[in-house]
PDB file of C-alpha atoms in Angstrom:
ATOM      1  CA  GLU A1432      42.951  -1.867 -25.008  1.00 57.00           C
ATOM      2  CA  VAL A1433      42.274  -5.397 -26.666  1.00 56.00           C
ATOM      3  CA  SER A1434      43.897  -8.502 -24.655  1.00 55.00           C
ATOM      4  CA  GLY A1435      43.581 -11.171 -27.840  1.00 54.00           C
ATOM      5  CA  THR A1436      41.899 -10.627 -30.965  1.00 52.00           C
ATOM      6  CA  LEU A1437      39.424  -8.764 -31.430  1.00 56.00           C
ATOM      7  CA  LYS A1438      37.251  -9.418 -35.474  1.00 58.00           C
ATOM      8  CA  ILE A1439      35.486  -7.374 -36.463  1.00 61.00           C
ATOM      9  CA  THR A1440      33.912  -8.373 -40.656  1.00 61.00           C
ATOM     10  CA  GLY A1441      32.159  -7.224 -43.137  1.00 62.00           C
ATOM     11  CA  ALA A1442      31.479  -4.234 -44.843  1.00 58.00           C
ATOM     12  CA  ASP A1443      28.197  -2.978 -44.202  1.00 64.00           C
ATOM     13  CA  GLU A1444      28.888  -4.100 -40.003  1.00 57.00           C
ATOM     14  CA  PRO A1445      28.346  -1.426 -37.523  1.00 57.00           C
ATOM     15  CA  ALA A1446      31.441  -0.517 -35.628  1.00 55.00           C
ATOM     16  CA  LEU A1447      30.819  -2.264 -31.676  1.00 55.00           C
ATOM     17  CA  LEU A1448      31.967   0.387 -28.884  1.00 54.00           C
ATOM     18  CA  MET A1449      33.862  -0.770 -26.686  1.00 59.00           C
ATOM     19  CA  LEU A1450      34.221   1.989 -23.756  1.00 62.00           C
ATOM     20  CA  ASP A1451      34.905   0.937 -19.608  1.00 69.00           C
ATOM     21  CA  ASP A1452      31.879   1.314 -17.330  1.00 75.00           C
ATOM     22  CA  GLN A1453      30.856   4.443 -19.751  1.00 82.00           C
ATOM     23  CA  ASP A1454      27.543   4.465 -21.943  1.00 85.00           C
ATOM     24  CA  GLY A1455      27.833   2.755 -25.177  1.00 84.00           C
ATOM     25  CA  SER A1456      26.109   0.034 -26.795  1.00 87.00           C
ATOM     26  CA  ALA A1457      27.301  -2.659 -29.296  1.00 87.00           C
ATOM     27  CA  GLN A1458      24.988  -4.168 -32.219  1.00 87.00           C
ATOM     28  CA  ILE A1459      25.050  -7.978 -32.400  1.00 88.00           C
ATOM     29  CA  GLY A1460      22.404  -8.414 -35.464  1.00 89.00           C
ATOM     30  CA  ARG A1461      19.083  -7.388 -34.319  1.00 93.00           C
ATOM     31  CA  ALA A1462      20.264  -7.017 -30.192  1.00 95.00           C
ATOM     32  CA  HIS A1463      21.256  -4.301 -28.608  1.00 94.00           C
ATOM     33  CA  VAL A1464      23.240  -4.345 -25.419  1.00 93.00           C
ATOM     34  CA  GLY A1465      24.353  -1.870 -23.422  1.00 92.00           C
ATOM     35  CA  TYR A1466      23.069   2.487 -23.614  1.00 92.00           C
ATOM     36  CA  VAL A1467      19.068   2.521 -23.897  1.00 94.00           C
ATOM     37  CA  GLY A1468      19.102   5.507 -23.076  1.00 92.00           C
ATOM     38  CA  SER A1469      19.267   6.004 -19.222  1.00 90.00           C
ATOM     39  CA  SER A1470      22.754   6.181 -17.847  1.00 91.00           C
ATOM     40  CA  ASP A1471      24.298   3.836 -15.517  1.00 91.00           C
ATOM     41  CA  PHE A1472      22.195   1.131 -17.498  1.00 89.00           C
ATOM     42  CA  ALA A1473      23.495  -2.691 -19.021  1.00 93.00           C
ATOM     43  CA  ALA A1474      20.299  -3.225 -20.772  1.00 95.00           C
ATOM     44  CA  PHE A1475      19.508  -5.909 -23.129  1.00 96.00           C
ATOM     45  CA  ALA A1476      16.963  -4.735 -26.783  1.00 97.00           C
ATOM     46  CA  HIS A1477      16.130  -4.926 -29.770  1.00 97.00           C
ATOM     47  CA  GLN A1478      17.495  -2.482 -31.977  1.00 94.00           C
ATOM     48  CA  ASP A1479      14.218  -1.118 -32.959  1.00 96.00           C
ATOM     49  CA  ARG A1480      12.875  -0.929 -29.555  1.00 96.00           C
ATOM     50  CA  ALA A1481      16.552  -0.084 -28.257  1.00 95.00           C
ATOM     51  CA  THR A1482      14.984   3.357 -25.715  1.00 96.00           C
ATOM     52  CA  ALA A1483      14.834   3.948 -22.455  1.00 95.00           C
ATOM     53  CA  THR A1484      10.972   2.461 -22.155  1.00 96.00           C
ATOM     54  CA  GLU A1485      10.770  -0.026 -24.776  1.00 97.00           C
ATOM     55  CA  TYR A1486      13.809  -2.289 -23.707  1.00 96.00           C
ATOM     56  CA  ALA A1487      13.569  -6.034 -22.399  1.00 97.00           C
ATOM     57  CA  LEU A1488      16.237  -6.381 -19.583  1.00 97.00           C
ATOM     58  CA  ALA A1489      17.657  -3.758 -17.474  1.00 96.00           C
ATOM     59  CA  HIS A1490      20.416  -4.117 -14.764  1.00 96.00           C
ATOM     60  CA  ARG A1491      22.341  -0.839 -13.033  1.00 93.00           C
ATOM     61  CA  SER A1492      24.025  -0.202 -10.618  1.00 93.00           C
ATOM     62  CA  THR A1493      22.404  -0.443  -7.861  1.00 94.00           C
ATOM     63  CA  GLY A1494      21.842  -4.381  -8.636  1.00 95.00           C
ATOM     64  CA  GLN A1495      17.846  -3.765  -9.002  1.00 96.00           C
ATOM     65  CA  THR A1496      17.217  -5.524 -12.637  1.00 97.00           C
ATOM     66  CA  ASP A1497      13.761  -5.072 -14.748  1.00 96.00           C
ATOM     67  CA  ILE A1498      11.969  -6.800 -16.421  1.00 97.00           C
ATOM     68  CA  ASN A1499      10.094  -4.668 -19.085  1.00 96.00           C
ATOM     69  CA  THR A1500       8.074  -4.538 -22.816  1.00 96.00           C
ATOM     70  CA  ALA A1501       7.083  -1.969 -24.537  1.00 96.00           C
ATOM     71  CA  ALA A1502       3.865   0.629 -23.890  1.00 95.00           C
ATOM     72  CA  GLY A1503       1.140  -1.644 -25.916  1.00 94.00           C
ATOM     73  CA  THR A1504       1.943  -5.112 -25.525  1.00 94.00           C
ATOM     74  CA  ASN A1505       2.289  -7.814 -23.220  1.00 94.00           C
ATOM     75  CA  LEU A1506       4.663  -9.563 -21.013  1.00 94.00           C
ATOM     76  CA  THR A1507       4.873 -13.196 -21.139  1.00 94.00           C
ATOM     77  CA  LEU A1508       7.087 -15.671 -19.358  1.00 94.00           C
ATOM     78  CA  ARG A1509       7.332 -19.168 -21.569  1.00 93.00           C
ATOM     79  CA  TYR A1510       7.855 -23.153 -21.103  1.00 93.00           C
ATOM     80  CA  ALA A1511       9.686 -24.089 -25.032  1.00 94.00           C
ATOM     81  CA  SER A1512       7.677 -21.336 -26.465  1.00 93.00           C
ATOM     82  CA  ALA A1513       4.335 -22.156 -24.743  1.00 92.00           C
ATOM     83  CA  ILE A1514       2.474 -18.736 -22.678  1.00 92.00           C
ATOM     84  CA  ARG A1515       2.719 -20.473 -19.034  1.00 93.00           C
ATOM     85  CA  ALA A1516       2.004 -16.426 -17.934  1.00 94.00           C
ATOM     86  CA  GLN A1517       1.004 -12.627 -18.355  1.00 94.00           C
ATOM     87  CA  LEU A1518       1.349  -9.185 -17.159  1.00 94.00           C
ATOM     88  CA  ASP A1519      -0.928  -7.469 -19.779  1.00 93.00           C
ATOM     89  CA  THR A1520      -1.270  -3.353 -20.562  1.00 92.00           C
ATOM     90  CA  ASN A1521      -3.457  -2.821 -17.646  1.00 91.00           C
ATOM     91  CA  GLY A1522      -1.777  -4.146 -15.338  1.00 92.00           C
ATOM     92  CA  TYR A1523      -3.409  -7.987 -14.697  1.00 93.00           C
ATOM     93  CA  PHE A1524      -1.413 -10.896 -14.425  1.00 94.00           C
ATOM     94  CA  SER A1525      -2.682 -14.271 -15.062  1.00 93.00           C
ATOM     95  CA  ILE A1526      -0.893 -17.680 -14.524  1.00 93.00           C
ATOM     96  CA  GLY A1527      -2.379 -20.820 -16.143  1.00 89.00           C
ATOM     97  CA  SER A1528      -4.399 -20.682 -19.778  1.00 80.00           C
ATOM     98  CA  ASN A1529      -6.535 -17.539 -19.699  1.00 73.00           C
ATOM     99  CA  TYR A1530      -4.634 -14.966 -21.356  1.00 79.00           C
ATOM    100  CA  ALA A1531      -7.491 -12.967 -23.066  1.00 76.00           C
ATOM    101  CA  PRO A1532      -6.971  -9.019 -20.815  1.00 79.00           C
ATOM    102  CA  GLY A1533      -7.595  -9.552 -17.898  1.00 81.00           C
ATOM    103  CA  THR A1534     -10.134  -8.642 -15.640  1.00 86.00           C
ATOM    104  CA  HIS A1535      -8.244  -9.717 -12.319  1.00 89.00           C
ATOM    105  CA  LYS A1536      -5.310  -8.382 -10.539  1.00 91.00           C
ATOM    106  CA  LEU A1537      -3.808 -12.312 -10.370  1.00 91.00           C
ATOM    107  CA  ALA A1538      -5.531 -15.100 -11.674  1.00 91.00           C
ATOM    108  CA  VAL A1539      -4.417 -18.990 -11.853  1.00 91.00           C
ATOM    109  CA  ASP A1540      -6.006 -21.163 -13.914  1.00 90.00           C
ATOM    110  CA  GLY A1541      -5.521 -24.407 -11.537  1.00 89.00           C
ATOM    111  CA  ASP A1542      -4.562 -25.239  -7.903  1.00 91.00           C
ATOM    112  CA  ALA A1543      -3.020 -22.934  -5.736  1.00 91.00           C
ATOM    113  CA  LEU A1544      -0.807 -23.126  -2.626  1.00 91.00           C
ATOM    114  CA  ILE A1545      -0.709 -20.083   0.053  1.00 91.00           C
ATOM    115  CA  ALA A1546       1.927 -21.491   2.705  1.00 91.00           C
ATOM    116  CA  GLY A1547       0.932 -18.569   5.639  1.00 92.00           C
ATOM    117  CA  ASN A1548      -1.658 -15.946   5.924  1.00 93.00           C
ATOM    118  CA  LEU A1549      -4.619 -14.979   2.942  1.00 91.00           C
ATOM    119  CA  LYS A1550      -5.928 -10.941   4.027  1.00 92.00           C
ATOM    120  CA  VAL A1551      -8.799  -9.939   2.390  1.00 92.00           C
ATOM    121  CA  THR A1552      -9.328  -5.871   3.205  1.00 93.00           C
ATOM    122  CA  ALA A1553     -11.977  -3.755   1.270  1.00 91.00           C
ATOM    123  CA  ASP A1554     -15.279  -2.369   2.253  1.00 93.00           C
ATOM    124  CA  ASP A1555     -17.479  -5.428   2.442  1.00 91.00           C
ATOM    125  CA  ALA A1556     -14.260  -7.686   1.799  1.00 92.00           C
ATOM    126  CA  ARG A1557     -16.138 -11.320   1.028  1.00 90.00           C
ATOM    127  CA  ILE A1558     -14.539 -13.891  -0.462  1.00 91.00           C
ATOM    128  CA  LYS A1559     -16.546 -15.272  -3.921  1.00 91.00           C
ATOM    129  CA  ILE A1560     -16.836 -18.714  -4.542  1.00 92.00           C
ATOM    130  CA  ASP A1561     -18.249 -19.662  -8.030  1.00 92.00           C
ATOM    131  CA  GLY A1562     -18.336 -22.742  -8.446  1.00 92.00           C
ATOM    132  CA  ASP A1563     -19.109 -24.452 -12.066  1.00 93.00           C
ATOM    133  CA  ALA A1564     -23.201 -25.804 -12.101  1.00 94.00           C
ATOM    134  CA  ASN A1565     -23.699 -29.093 -10.566  1.00 94.00           C
ATOM    135  CA  SER A1566     -20.979 -28.812  -8.383  1.00 94.00           C
ATOM    136  CA  HIS A1567     -20.503 -28.267  -4.474  1.00 93.00           C
ATOM    137  CA  PRO A1568     -18.534 -25.266  -4.051  1.00 94.00           C
ATOM    138  CA  GLY A1569     -17.369 -24.346  -0.554  1.00 95.00           C
ATOM    139  CA  LEU A1570     -14.876 -24.736   2.457  1.00 94.00           C
ATOM    140  CA  GLU A1571     -12.536 -27.689   3.645  1.00 94.00           C
ATOM    141  CA  LEU A1572     -10.768 -26.756   7.463  1.00 93.00           C
ATOM    142  CA  TYR A1573      -7.612 -29.448   7.517  1.00 92.00           C
ATOM    143  CA  GLU A1574      -5.093 -29.504  10.257  1.00 92.00           C
ATOM    144  CA  ASN A1575      -1.416 -30.951   9.282  1.00 92.00           C
ATOM    145  CA  GLY A1576      -3.164 -32.898   6.041  1.00 91.00           C
ATOM    146  CA  THR A1577      -6.303 -34.024   7.703  1.00 93.00           C
ATOM    147  CA  ARG A1578      -9.290 -32.855   7.081  1.00 92.00           C
ATOM    148  CA  LYS A1579     -11.574 -31.908   9.905  1.00 93.00           C
ATOM    149  CA  TRP A1580     -14.710 -29.902   8.551  1.00 94.00           C
ATOM    150  CA  ILE A1581     -15.981 -28.997   5.422  1.00 95.00           C
ATOM    151  CA  VAL A1582     -18.889 -25.982   4.372  1.00 96.00           C
ATOM    152  CA  TYR A1583     -20.473 -26.591   1.156  1.00 95.00           C
ATOM    153  CA  ASN A1584     -23.623 -25.708  -0.811  1.00 95.00           C
ATOM    154  CA  ASP A1585     -25.429 -28.795  -2.047  1.00 92.00           C
ATOM    155  CA  TYR A1586     -26.496 -27.792  -5.565  1.00 93.00           C
ATOM    156  CA  THR A1587     -29.761 -30.642  -5.958  1.00 92.00           C
ATOM    157  CA  ASN A1588     -30.741 -28.890  -2.934  1.00 90.00           C
ATOM    158  CA  ASP A1589     -29.313 -25.504  -2.412  1.00 92.00           C
ATOM    159  CA  ASN A1590     -28.650 -26.433   1.330  1.00 92.00           C
ATOM    160  CA  LEU A1591     -25.832 -26.087   3.133  1.00 94.00           C
ATOM    161  CA  THR A1592     -24.051 -29.127   4.980  1.00 93.00           C
ATOM    162  CA  PHE A1593     -21.925 -28.908   7.584  1.00 94.00           C
ATOM    163  CA  LYS A1594     -19.631 -31.669   7.706  1.00 93.00           C
ATOM    164  CA  THR A1595     -16.801 -33.647   9.921  1.00 92.00           C
ATOM    165  CA  ASP A1596     -14.309 -34.513   7.717  1.00 83.00           C
ATOM    166  CA  SER A1597     -17.863 -37.319   5.471  1.00 84.00           C
ATOM    167  CA  THR A1598     -20.232 -37.044   8.202  1.00 89.00           C
ATOM    168  CA  THR A1599     -23.301 -34.109   7.799  1.00 90.00           C
ATOM    169  CA  ARG A1600     -23.321 -32.471  11.607  1.00 90.00           C
ATOM    170  CA  MET A1601     -25.455 -29.449  10.382  1.00 91.00           C
ATOM    171  CA  VAL A1602     -27.624 -28.764   7.024  1.00 92.00           C
ATOM    172  CA  ILE A1603     -29.631 -25.391   6.750  1.00 92.00           C
ATOM    173  CA  ASP A1604     -31.805 -25.259   3.438  1.00 89.00           C
ATOM    174  CA  SER A1605     -33.129 -23.070   1.210  1.00 85.00           C
ATOM    175  CA  HIS A1606     -35.829 -21.719   3.142  1.00 83.00           C
ATOM    176  CA  GLY A1607     -34.160 -21.219   6.169  1.00 85.00           C
ATOM    177  CA  GLY A1608     -34.521 -24.064   8.067  1.00 85.00           C
ATOM    178  CA  VAL A1609     -31.737 -25.437  10.170  1.00 86.00           C
ATOM    179  CA  GLY A1610     -31.253 -29.273  11.066  1.00 86.00           C
ATOM    180  CA  ILE A1611     -28.374 -29.990  14.142  1.00 85.00           C
ATOM    181  CA  GLY A1612     -27.768 -34.369  13.180  1.00 81.00           C
ATOM    182  CA  THR A1613     -30.363 -34.656  10.758  1.00 77.00           C
ATOM    183  CA  GLN A1614     -32.382 -32.665   7.954  1.00 75.00           C
ATOM    184  CA  PRO A1615     -34.270 -30.014   8.367  1.00 73.00           C
ATOM    185  CA  ALA A1616     -37.629 -31.422   8.945  1.00 64.00           C
ATOM    186  CA  SER A1617     -39.608 -29.701   6.421  1.00 64.00           C
ATOM    187  CA  SER A1618     -40.346 -25.617   5.156  1.00 62.00           C
ATOM    188  CA  VAL A1619     -42.458 -26.084   8.187  1.00 62.00           C
ATOM    189  CA  TRP A1620     -40.086 -26.591  10.844  1.00 65.00           C
ATOM    190  CA  ARG A1621     -37.447 -23.918  11.331  1.00 73.00           C
ATOM    191  CA  PHE A1622     -35.105 -25.619  13.438  1.00 74.00           C
ATOM    192  CA  SER A1623     -34.902 -29.991  13.787  1.00 76.00           C
ATOM    193  CA  VAL A1624     -32.131 -31.182  16.405  1.00 75.00           C
ATOM    194  CA  ASP A1625     -31.718 -35.357  15.889  1.00 75.00           C
ATOM    195  CA  GLY A1626     -29.242 -36.755  19.184  1.00 65.00           C
ATOM    196  CA  GLY A1627     -30.480 -39.560  18.390  1.00 61.00           C
ATOM    197  CA  GLN A1628     -32.546 -41.159  20.711  1.00 55.00           C
ATOM    198  CA  THR A1629     -33.899 -37.435  21.700  1.00 57.00           C
ATOM    199  CA  GLN A1630     -35.419 -35.295  18.621  1.00 60.00           C
ATOM    200  CA  LEU A1631     -36.207 -31.818  19.218  1.00 61.00           C
ATOM    201  CA  LYS A1632     -38.304 -30.070  17.003  1.00 65.00           C
ATOM    202  CA  CYS A1633     -39.118 -25.985  16.479  1.00 63.00           C
ATOM    203  CA  ASP A1634     -41.927 -24.413  15.432  1.00 64.00           C
ATOM    204  CA  ALA A1635     -43.429 -20.545  16.232  1.00 62.00           C
ATOM    205  CA  HIS A1636     -46.717 -20.917  14.552  1.00 66.00           C
ATOM    206  CA  ALA A1637     -47.089 -24.168  15.825  1.00 66.00           C
ATOM    207  CA  SER A1638     -48.972 -24.588  18.591  1.00 68.00           C
ATOM    208  CA  PRO A1639     -47.036 -25.974  20.872  1.00 60.00           C
ATOM    209  CA  ALA A1640     -44.291 -24.776  19.259  1.00 62.00           C
ATOM    210  CA  LEU A1641     -42.015 -26.417  21.193  1.00 63.00           C
ATOM    211  CA  THR A1642     -41.906 -30.683  20.843  1.00 65.00           C
ATOM    212  CA  LEU A1643     -39.470 -32.583  21.644  1.00 61.00           C
ATOM    213  CA  LYS A1644     -39.842 -36.328  21.174  1.00 61.00           C
TER     214      LYS A1644
END
């Protein structure tokens, strides 16, 4: 039943099949709409990929929406025809500018915000922070937008530095020396404390082992 006018022109045009709630399909140019091999799907595909595994978009009777790509191809999200995100054939998802075959399940090129908790689980679970050359990789702890602590590696000497905002509170040098309120005194001194008027140094190999100034 057609209400209004249905017009199909051209002797070689394929038939437009109009069926109510059945597994029918239609082709408009190279676009295939409707049945692609799975019953009760409303799907969209290129005419050469109108199959149950190669379609582009499908809506099921349950309300579920599926976005799909053919085997051996990547699924890309684009803005003004430029790739902004990509899911590759190995299941790796990249956001940003690195769209080579991925090496991580999620790769983000740029800043990312997680409004919630980040949980890492694995055998010997770790968080890896890999800074560029001559940089200060580390962690910053904030409360309500205000930086409270910063812990970072100082590339100039490989010291691990602890700060409250911008004030250095403790330093662990690459030899294992610890300085609280000061830099480690030297590779000889293993522990140095400077509390303003009082300085405490401890060296197990010296005599005396404990020095208070």
